């Protein structure tokens, strides 16, 4: 018995030696009750560390203490979920001490969740929760097996005789199929609005929208010929246009217009968030386009385009709205403060869900 | 119409200006057919960039071309999934161009998947796929709502009269509830072994095991009093010990021993992978412990401890095995090459699944 204890002590020491080679465990970000936030980064060798965050107008510098821990406390910010990153000398990086990463293909940023004094629409609240399932489907269009995420609402019954409606929800240009849940909290927004009786129980499908080199036409085919049939074969869902909505942000907002307006017989709800439409394919589809506006207005139960007044695409999106109005389409603009951000995405989604499937 | 086209062109230019501020899109990692890999990183200002990866004995330097792209090609490596990171001057970081991140609380590393000439046990193969669901459960033990992941096998029937068995699978010390799927590919290993008829269709529950300050006793309570009841209330699963297995890696391997050996009436399969046991709680539970070995050997259908000969815990784990043998317990060691790595975790899991619930 004693022998075992001594041996354990020896191994404890060797384990401590291994662990000691790691940087110290530090708390970052630390969100304080007044909504100020302290960010920390450990480096003995860095010359300069700055914080960039979507709650800041400009980067702020961290200062180093004698133990090599750099820190800065920013004044109270409006409760929300914000992306941020550090710049350490010439290197931009995610916060090593923060588990929560912005799901993206081009950059690595962290996210900080600043809770409100009252729960926000995207907060984890004490309500029934749906679940988010990671699934694989075969894309005949693309010739590969891809992943998508499926939110099913609280109490979802896979053998339901009442058919669920489905929102197909598309991320932005360099995001992934995880961005709408990891950064956009689409599942919690749906949980909360369903619990409040403001949204109908629905399925939300979050595919991976990036298709190169032809994001618009190939992804529209993938959606119509592969994703929708996969969902309709595997879930008890309505198979008419009034049971289908499509929404998306940025490049996904452009894809939404492409998918929705070229298939108004298949999607009765088309919700485009800050669409990026400066693509050859968008122009090809829409500039010489002469829709039968009367028929399309009858087919679409909701056609909305949302944008923030600080969005770098604001002027472009206003032109999109004008273009569709010029064609005689009934489009409902949602113009709000804010930029081309995932803070605004959550707001757009929370505004959309109560309008669907009524 | 013309006006719209000109406006689109103007917005296209402004969009390009925004995009141009980003670093160039580069391919990293690029895995070649011979299993060599090229890693790339963009920086005009860095003085030195090195690559550290679990396929390397020591870091290797990248070299910069005239456009600011640093790169290195490493010779063919054994097909597997490996963590790696860059060190840019004094800063260690994940590969900005690689979407796939090692899910962890303490570090940010990327993962590279080197496919085999033949599919590996963790490869995405053309077989029926289960799904992985992200769910919330209330932990009465911890007084919070926590997330866990649930793998359900291909063709899972939520109303099945035949009850599914359940493996509770715990990550390592600074990992998260996502590490077993994102890095360990537990879902694909299960898909493949089930398709080959080597493993029984089962549910795999991947909780978040980190509890501070008392990881062993509090997590054991969370598992027994909260997680298991949540699963048994929500899935058609067997509720006897022969329908329950527990497995885990590193700190999770220690938790596995704590959970399994203090509850042999509840878990008939106990599979500990490279357990970290140098904790006060482990010593308290096991050093003066006098189990009824005859009874426990009858209760446990499988008690296995796995470790790699290059694992920094190898000597410690051998002592664990000796300790349990000294107590008269039938323990099946699995000693293989390799270190304290997630390459070995996949191997341990693939070795375990065929032995469960027979």
JSON list of N, CA and C in Angstrom, two decimals, chain B residues 110-167:
[
{"chain": "B", "resi": 110, "resn": "UNK", "atom": "N", "xyz": [-4.95, 23.23, -34.59]},
{"chain": "B", "resi": 110, "resn": "UNK", "atom": "CA", "xyz": [-5.72, 22.77, -35.73]},
{"chain": "B", "resi": 110, "resn": "UNK", "atom": "C", "xyz": [-5.55, 21.27, -35.86]},
{"chain": "B", "resi": 111, "resn": "UNK", "atom": "N", "xyz": [-6.40, 20.64, -36.66]},
{"chain": "B", "resi": 111, "resn": "UNK", "atom": "CA", "xyz": [-6.20, 19.23, -36.92]},
{"chain": "B", "resi": 111, "resn": "UNK", "atom": "C", "xyz": [-6.11, 18.98, -38.43]},
{"chain": "B", "resi": 112, "resn": "UNK", "atom": "N", "xyz": [-5.26, 18.04, -38.79]},
{"chain": "B", "resi": 112, "resn": "UNK", "atom": "CA", "xyz": [-5.10, 17.66, -40.20]},
{"chain": "B", "resi": 112, "resn": "UNK", "atom": "C", "xyz": [-5.43, 16.18, -40.33]},
{"chain": "B", "resi": 113, "resn": "UNK", "atom": "N", "xyz": [-6.25, 15.89, -41.31]},
{"chain": "B", "resi": 113, "resn": "UNK", "atom": "CA", "xyz": [-6.73, 14.52, -41.55]},
{"chain": "B", "resi": 113, "resn": "UNK", "atom": "C", "xyz": [-5.98, 13.97, -42.76]},
{"chain": "B", "resi": 114, "resn": "UNK", "atom": "N", "xyz": [-5.11, 13.01, -42.51]},
{"chain": "B", "resi": 114, "resn": "UNK", "atom": "CA", "xyz": [-4.36, 12.37, -43.59]},
{"chain": "B", "resi": 114, "resn": "UNK", "atom": "C", "xyz": [-5.05, 11.06, -43.91]},
{"chain": "B", "resi": 115, "resn": "UNK", "atom": "N", "xyz": [-5.75, 11.01, -45.05]},
{"chain": "B", "resi": 115, "resn": "UNK", "atom": "CA", "xyz": [-6.51, 9.79, -45.35]},
{"chain": "B", "resi": 115, "resn": "UNK", "atom": "C", "xyz": [-5.59, 8.64, -45.73]},
{"chain": "B", "resi": 116, "resn": "UNK", "atom": "N", "xyz": [-6.03, 7.43, -45.47]},
{"chain": "B", "resi": 116, "resn": "UNK", "atom": "CA", "xyz": [-5.25, 6.26, -45.86]},
{"chain": "B", "resi": 116, "resn": "UNK", "atom": "C", "xyz": [-5.50, 5.88, -47.31]},
{"chain": "B", "resi": 117, "resn": "UNK", "atom": "N", "xyz": [-4.68, 5.02, -47.86]},
{"chain": "B", "resi": 117, "resn": "UNK", "atom": "CA", "xyz": [-4.95, 4.51, -49.20]},
{"chain": "B", "resi": 117, "resn": "UNK", "atom": "C", "xyz": [-6.21, 3.67, -49.17]},
{"chain": "B", "resi": 118, "resn": "UNK", "atom": "N", "xyz": [-6.42, 3.00, -48.07]},
{"chain": "B", "resi": 118, "resn": "UNK", "atom": "CA", "xyz": [-7.70, 2.34, -47.77]},
{"chain": "B", "resi": 118, "resn": "UNK", "atom": "C", "xyz": [-8.36, 3.15, -46.66]},
{"chain": "B", "resi": 119, "resn": "UNK", "atom": "N", "xyz": [-9.71, 3.15, -46.59]},
{"chain": "B", "resi": 119, "resn": "UNK", "atom": "CA", "xyz": [-10.36, 3.91, -45.52]},
{"chain": "B", "resi": 119, "resn": "UNK", "atom": "C", "xyz": [-9.90, 3.43, -44.15]},
{"chain": "B", "resi": 120, "resn": "UNK", "atom": "N", "xyz": [-9.72, 4.37, -43.23]},
{"chain": "B", "resi": 120, "resn": "UNK", "atom": "CA", "xyz": [-9.35, 4.03, -41.86]},
{"chain": "B", "resi": 120, "resn": "UNK", "atom": "C", "xyz": [-10.63, 3.86, -41.05]},
{"chain": "B", "resi": 121, "resn": "UNK", "atom": "N", "xyz": [-10.47, 3.36, -39.83]},
{"chain": "B", "resi": 121, "resn": "UNK", "atom": "CA", "xyz": [-11.65, 3.07, -39.01]},
{"chain": "B", "resi": 121, "resn": "UNK", "atom": "C", "xyz": [-12.42, 4.36, -38.66]},
{"chain": "B", "resi": 122, "resn": "UNK", "atom": "N", "xyz": [-11.74, 5.50, -38.70]},
{"chain": "B", "resi": 122, "resn": "UNK", "atom": "CA", "xyz": [-12.41, 6.78, -38.39]},
{"chain": "B", "resi": 122, "resn": "UNK", "atom": "C", "xyz": [-12.77, 7.57, -39.65]},
{"chain": "B", "resi": 123, "resn": "UNK", "atom": "N", "xyz": [-12.57, 6.98, -40.84]},
{"chain": "B", "resi": 123, "resn": "UNK", "atom": "CA", "xyz": [-12.86, 7.72, -42.08]},
{"chain": "B", "resi": 123, "resn": "UNK", "atom": "C", "xyz": [-14.36, 7.78, -42.35]},
{"chain": "B", "resi": 124, "resn": "UNK", "atom": "N", "xyz": [-14.76, 8.86, -43.00]},
{"chain": "B", "resi": 124, "resn": "UNK", "atom": "CA", "xyz": [-16.14, 8.97, -43.49]},
{"chain": "B", "resi": 124, "resn": "UNK", "atom": "C", "xyz": [-16.28, 8.00, -44.66]},
{"chain": "B", "resi": 125, "resn": "UNK", "atom": "N", "xyz": [-17.01, 6.92, -44.44]},
{"chain": "B", "resi": 125, "resn": "UNK", "atom": "CA", "xyz": [-17.15, 5.89, -45.48]},
{"chain": "B", "resi": 125, "resn": "UNK", "atom": "C", "xyz": [-18.58, 5.86, -46.00]},
{"chain": "B", "resi": 126, "resn": "UNK", "atom": "N", "xyz": [-18.76, 5.13, -47.07]},
{"chain": "B", "resi": 126, "resn": "UNK", "atom": "CA", "xyz": [-20.08, 5.03, -47.69]},
{"chain": "B", "resi": 126, "resn": "UNK", "atom": "C", "xyz": [-20.91, 3.95, -46.97]},
{"chain": "B", "resi": 127, "resn": "UNK", "atom": "N", "xyz": [-21.26, 4.25, -45.72]},
{"chain": "B", "resi": 127, "resn": "UNK", "atom": "CA", "xyz": [-22.05, 3.35, -44.87]},
{"chain": "B", "resi": 127, "resn": "UNK", "atom": "C", "xyz": [-23.17, 4.20, -44.26]},
{"chain": "B", "resi": 128, "resn": "UNK", "atom": "N", "xyz": [-24.20, 3.56, -43.70]},
{"chain": "B", "resi": 128, "resn": "UNK", "atom": "CA", "xyz": [-25.23, 4.37, -43.01]},
{"chain": "B", "resi": 128, "resn": "UNK", "atom": "C", "xyz": [-24.61, 5.14, -41.84]},
{"chain": "B", "resi": 129, "resn": "UNK", "atom": "N", "xyz": [-25.05, 6.38, -41.67]},
{"chain": "B", "resi": 129, "resn": "UNK", "atom": "CA", "xyz": [-24.50, 7.23, -40.62]},
{"chain": "B", "resi": 129, "resn": "UNK", "atom": "C", "xyz": [-25.51, 7.46, -39.50]},
{"chain": "B", "resi": 130, "resn": "UNK", "atom": "N", "xyz": [-25.01, 7.40, -38.28]},
{"chain": "B", "resi": 130, "resn": "UNK", "atom": "CA", "xyz": [-25.80, 7.86, -37.14]},
{"chain": "B", "resi": 130, "resn": "UNK", "atom": "C", "xyz": [-25.79, 9.38, -37.10]},
{"chain": "B", "resi": 131, "resn": "UNK", "atom": "N", "xyz": [-26.38, 9.94, -36.06]},
{"chain": "B", "resi": 131, "resn": "UNK", "atom": "CA", "xyz": [-26.28, 11.39, -35.92]},
{"chain": "B", "resi": 131, "resn": "UNK", "atom": "C", "xyz": [-25.80, 11.75, -34.53]},
{"chain": "B", "resi": 132, "resn": "UNK", "atom": "N", "xyz": [-25.26, 12.96, -34.44]},
{"chain": "B", "resi": 132, "resn": "UNK", "atom": "CA", "xyz": [-24.76, 13.48, -33.17]},
{"chain": "B", "resi": 132, "resn": "UNK", "atom": "C", "xyz": [-25.62, 14.67, -32.80]},
{"chain": "B", "resi": 133, "resn": "UNK", "atom": "N", "xyz": [-26.29, 14.58, -31.65]},
{"chain": "B", "resi": 133, "resn": "UNK", "atom": "CA", "xyz": [-27.18, 15.66, -31.23]},
{"chain": "B", "resi": 133, "resn": "UNK", "atom": "C", "xyz": [-26.59, 16.41, -30.05]},
{"chain": "B", "resi": 134, "resn": "UNK", "atom": "N", "xyz": [-26.67, 17.74, -30.13]},
{"chain": "B", "resi": 134, "resn": "UNK", "atom": "CA", "xyz": [-26.25, 18.62, -29.04]},
{"chain": "B", "resi": 134, "resn": "UNK", "atom": "C", "xyz": [-27.48, 18.90, -28.20]},
{"chain": "B", "resi": 135, "resn": "UNK", "atom": "N", "xyz": [-27.41, 18.56, -26.91]},
{"chain": "B", "resi": 135, "resn": "UNK", "atom": "CA", "xyz": [-28.57, 18.71, -26.02]},
{"chain": "B", "resi": 135, "resn": "UNK", "atom": "C", "xyz": [-28.17, 19.39, -24.73]},
{"chain": "B", "resi": 136, "resn": "UNK", "atom": "N", "xyz": [-29.16, 19.93, -24.07]},
{"chain": "B", "resi": 136, "resn": "UNK", "atom": "CA", "xyz": [-28.95, 20.50, -22.73]},
{"chain": "B", "resi": 136, "resn": "UNK", "atom": "C", "xyz": [-29.60, 19.61, -21.69]},
{"chain": "B", "resi": 137, "resn": "UNK", "atom": "N", "xyz": [-28.94, 19.46, -20.54]},
{"chain": "B", "resi": 137, "resn": "UNK", "atom": "CA", "xyz": [-29.56, 18.77, -19.41]},
{"chain": "B", "resi": 137, "resn": "UNK", "atom": "C", "xyz": [-29.31, 19.61, -18.17]},
{"chain": "B", "resi": 138, "resn": "UNK", "atom": "N", "xyz": [-30.20, 19.46, -17.21]},
{"chain": "B", "resi": 138, "resn": "UNK", "atom": "CA", "xyz": [-30.04, 20.18, -15.95]},
{"chain": "B", "resi": 138, "resn": "UNK", "atom": "C", "xyz": [-29.24, 19.32, -14.99]},
{"chain": "B", "resi": 139, "resn": "UNK", "atom": "N", "xyz": [-28.13, 19.86, -14.51]},
{"chain": "B", "resi": 139, "resn": "UNK", "atom": "CA", "xyz": [-27.35, 19.14, -13.51]},
{"chain": "B", "resi": 139, "resn": "UNK", "atom": "C", "xyz": [-27.77, 19.64, -12.13]},
{"chain": "B", "resi": 140, "resn": "UNK", "atom": "N", "xyz": [-28.51, 18.80, -11.41]},
{"chain": "B", "resi": 140, "resn": "UNK", "atom": "CA", "xyz": [-28.86, 19.15, -10.03]},
{"chain": "B", "resi": 140, "resn": "UNK", "atom": "C", "xyz": [-27.60, 19.20, -9.17]},
{"chain": "B", "resi": 141, "resn": "UNK", "atom": "N", "xyz": [-26.66, 18.30, -9.46]},
{"chain": "B", "resi": 141, "resn": "UNK", "atom": "CA", "xyz": [-25.40, 18.26, -8.71]},
{"chain": "B", "resi": 141, "resn": "UNK", "atom": "C", "xyz": [-24.67, 19.59, -8.80]},
{"chain": "B", "resi": 142, "resn": "UNK", "atom": "N", "xyz": [-24.59, 20.13, -10.00]},
{"chain": "B", "resi": 142, "resn": "UNK", "atom": "CA", "xyz": [-23.79, 21.34, -10.21]},
{"chain": "B", "resi": 142, "resn": "UNK", "atom": "C", "xyz": [-24.64, 22.61, -10.21]},
{"chain": "B", "resi": 143, "resn": "UNK", "atom": "N", "xyz": [-25.96, 22.44, -10.22]},
{"chain": "B", "resi": 143, "resn": "UNK", "atom": "CA", "xyz": [-26.84, 23.60, -10.19]},
{"chain": "B", "resi": 143, "resn": "UNK", "atom": "C", "xyz": [-26.83, 24.43, -11.47]},
{"chain": "B", "resi": 144, "resn": "UNK", "atom": "N", "xyz": [-26.49, 23.81, -12.59]},
{"chain": "B", "resi": 144, "resn": "UNK", "atom": "CA", "xyz": [-26.48, 24.53, -13.87]},
{"chain": "B", "resi": 144, "resn": "UNK", "atom": "C", "xyz": [-27.03, 23.64, -14.99]},
{"chain": "B", "resi": 145, "resn": "UNK", "atom": "N", "xyz": [-27.34, 24.28, -16.10]},
{"chain": "B", "resi": 145, "resn": "UNK", "atom": "CA", "xyz": [-27.70, 23.57, -17.32]},
{"chain": "B", "resi": 145, "resn": "UNK", "atom": "C", "xyz": [-26.43, 23.40, -18.14]},
{"chain": "B", "resi": 146, "resn": "UNK", "atom": "N", "xyz": [-26.14, 22.18, -18.55]},
{"chain": "B", "resi": 146, "resn": "UNK", "atom": "CA", "xyz": [-24.91, 21.90, -19.29]},
{"chain": "B", "resi": 146, "resn": "UNK", "atom": "C", "xyz": [-25.25, 21.24, -20.63]},
{"chain": "B", "resi": 147, "resn": "UNK", "atom": "N", "xyz": [-24.29, 21.30, -21.53]},
{"chain": "B", "resi": 147, "resn": "UNK", "atom": "CA", "xyz": [-24.47, 20.67, -22.83]},
{"chain": "B", "resi": 147, "resn": "UNK", "atom": "C", "xyz": [-23.83, 19.28, -22.83]},
{"chain": "B", "resi": 148, "resn": "UNK", "atom": "N", "xyz": [-24.45, 18.34, -23.54]},
{"chain": "B", "resi": 148, "resn": "UNK", "atom": "CA", "xyz": [-23.79, 17.08, -23.83]},
{"chain": "B", "resi": 148, "resn": "UNK", "atom": "C", "xyz": [-24.13, 16.67, -25.25]},
{"chain": "B", "resi": 149, "resn": "UNK", "atom": "N", "xyz": [-23.34, 15.73, -25.79]},
{"chain": "B", "resi": 149, "resn": "UNK", "atom": "CA", "xyz": [-23.56, 15.25, -27.15]},
{"chain": "B", "resi": 149, "resn": "UNK", "atom": "C", "xyz": [-24.03, 13.81, -27.09]},
{"chain": "B", "resi": 150, "resn": "UNK", "atom": "N", "xyz": [-24.98, 13.47, -27.94]},
{"chain": "B", "resi": 150, "resn": "UNK", "atom": "CA", "xyz": [-25.54, 12.11, -27.96]},
{"chain": "B", "resi": 150, "resn": "UNK", "atom": "C", "xyz": [-25.45, 11.57, -29.38]},
{"chain": "B", "resi": 151, "resn": "UNK", "atom": "N", "xyz": [-24.67, 10.51, -29.56]},
{"chain": "B", "resi": 151, "resn": "UNK", "atom": "CA", "xyz": [-24.64, 9.78, -30.83]},
{"chain": "B", "resi": 151, "resn": "UNK", "atom": "C", "xyz": [-25.75, 8.75, -30.80]},
{"chain": "B", "resi": 152, "resn": "UNK", "atom": "N", "xyz": [-26.62, 8.78, -31.80]},
{"chain": "B", "resi": 152, "resn": "UNK", "atom": "CA", "xyz": [-27.58, 7.69, -31.99]},
{"chain": "B", "resi": 152, "resn": "UNK", "atom": "C", "xyz": [-27.20, 6.97, -33.27]},
{"chain": "B", "resi": 153, "resn": "UNK", "atom": "N", "xyz": [-27.31, 5.63, -33.28]},
{"chain": "B", "resi": 153, "resn": "UNK", "atom": "CA", "xyz": [-26.77, 4.86, -34.41]},
{"chain": "B", "resi": 153, "resn": "UNK", "atom": "C", "xyz": [-27.66, 4.97, -35.65]},
{"chain": "B", "resi": 154, "resn": "UNK", "atom": "N", "xyz": [-27.15, 4.53, -36.81]},
{"chain": "B", "resi": 154, "resn": "UNK", "atom": "CA", "xyz": [-27.95, 4.55, -38.04]},
{"chain": "B", "resi": 154, "resn": "UNK", "atom": "C", "xyz": [-29.28, 3.83, -37.82]},
{"chain": "B", "resi": 155, "resn": "UNK", "atom": "N", "xyz": [-30.35, 4.39, -38.34]},
{"chain": "B", "resi": 155, "resn": "UNK", "atom": "CA", "xyz": [-31.67, 3.75, -38.22]},
{"chain": "B", "resi": 155, "resn": "UNK", "atom": "C", "xyz": [-32.24, 3.80, -36.82]},
{"chain": "B", "resi": 156, "resn": "UNK", "atom": "N", "xyz": [-31.68, 4.63, -35.97]},
{"chain": "B", "resi": 156, "resn": "UNK", "atom": "CA", "xyz": [-32.17, 4.74, -34.58]},
{"chain": "B", "resi": 156, "resn": "UNK", "atom": "C", "xyz": [-33.67, 4.99, -34.56]},
{"chain": "B", "resi": 157, "resn": "UNK", "atom": "N", "xyz": [-34.34, 4.21, -33.73]},
{"chain": "B", "resi": 157, "resn": "UNK", "atom": "CA", "xyz": [-35.80, 4.33, -33.59]},
{"chain": "B", "resi": 157, "resn": "UNK", "atom": "C", "xyz": [-36.12, 4.79, -32.17]},
{"chain": "B", "resi": 158, "resn": "UNK", "atom": "N", "xyz": [-36.61, 6.03, -32.03]},
{"chain": "B", "resi": 158, "resn": "UNK", "atom": "CA", "xyz": [-36.86, 6.56, -30.68]},
{"chain": "B", "resi": 158, "resn": "UNK", "atom": "C", "xyz": [-37.98, 5.81, -29.95]},
{"chain": "B", "resi": 159, "resn": "UNK", "atom": "N", "xyz": [-38.75, 5.03, -30.70]},
{"chain": "B", "resi": 159, "resn": "UNK", "atom": "CA", "xyz": [-39.82, 4.26, -30.06]},
{"chain": "B", "resi": 159, "resn": "UNK", "atom": "C", "xyz": [-39.50, 2.77, -30.03]},
{"chain": "B", "resi": 160, "resn": "UNK", "atom": "N", "xyz": [-38.23, 2.45, -30.17]},
{"chain": "B", "resi": 160, "resn": "UNK", "atom": "CA", "xyz": [-37.83, 1.05, -30.24]},
{"chain": "B", "resi": 160, "resn": "UNK", "atom": "C", "xyz": [-38.27, 0.28, -28.98]},
{"chain": "B", "resi": 161, "resn": "UNK", "atom": "N", "xyz": [-38.79, -0.92, -29.19]},
{"chain": "B", "resi": 161, "resn": "UNK", "atom": "CA", "xyz": [-39.12, -1.79, -28.04]},
{"chain": "B", "resi": 161, "resn": "UNK", "atom": "C", "xyz": [-37.84, -2.46, -27.54]},
{"chain": "B", "resi": 162, "resn": "UNK", "atom": "N", "xyz": [-36.96, -2.79, -28.48]},
{"chain": "B", "resi": 162, "resn": "UNK", "atom": "CA", "xyz": [-35.64, -3.29, -28.08]},
{"chain": "B", "resi": 162, "resn": "UNK", "atom": "C", "xyz": [-34.85, -2.11, -27.55]},
{"chain": "B", "resi": 163, "resn": "UNK", "atom": "N", "xyz": [-34.29, -2.26, -26.37]},
{"chain": "B", "resi": 163, "resn": "UNK", "atom": "CA", "xyz": [-33.62, -1.14, -25.71]},
{"chain": "B", "resi": 163, "resn": "UNK", "atom": "C", "xyz": [-32.16, -1.07, -26.15]},
{"chain": "B", "resi": 164, "resn": "UNK", "atom": "N", "xyz": [-31.71, 0.13, -26.44]},
{"chain": "B", "resi": 164, "resn": "UNK", "atom": "CA", "xyz": [-30.31, 0.33, -26.83]},
{"chain": "B", "resi": 164, "resn": "UNK", "atom": "C", "xyz": [-29.42, 0.35, -25.59]},
{"chain": "B", "resi": 165, "resn": "UNK", "atom": "N", "xyz": [-28.21, -0.19, -25.72]},
{"chain": "B", "resi": 165, "resn": "UNK", "atom": "CA", "xyz": [-27.21, 0.03, -24.66]},
{"chain": "B", "resi": 165, "resn": "UNK", "atom": "C", "xyz": [-26.53, 1.39, -24.84]},
{"chain": "B", "resi": 166, "resn": "UNK", "atom": "N", "xyz": [-25.88, 1.86, -23.78]},
{"chain": "B", "resi": 166, "resn": "UNK", "atom": "CA", "xyz": [-25.30, 3.21, -23.79]},
{"chain": "B", "resi": 166, "resn": "UNK", "atom": "C", "xyz": [-23.85, 3.19, -23.31]},
{"chain": "B", "resi": 167, "resn": "UNK", "atom": "N", "xyz": [-22.98, 3.81, -24.10]},
{"chain": "B", "resi": 167, "resn": "UNK", "atom": "CA", "xyz": [-21.61, 4.07, -23.68]},
{"chain": "B", "resi": 167, "resn": "UNK", "atom": "C", "xyz": [-21.50, 5.54, -23.27]}
]
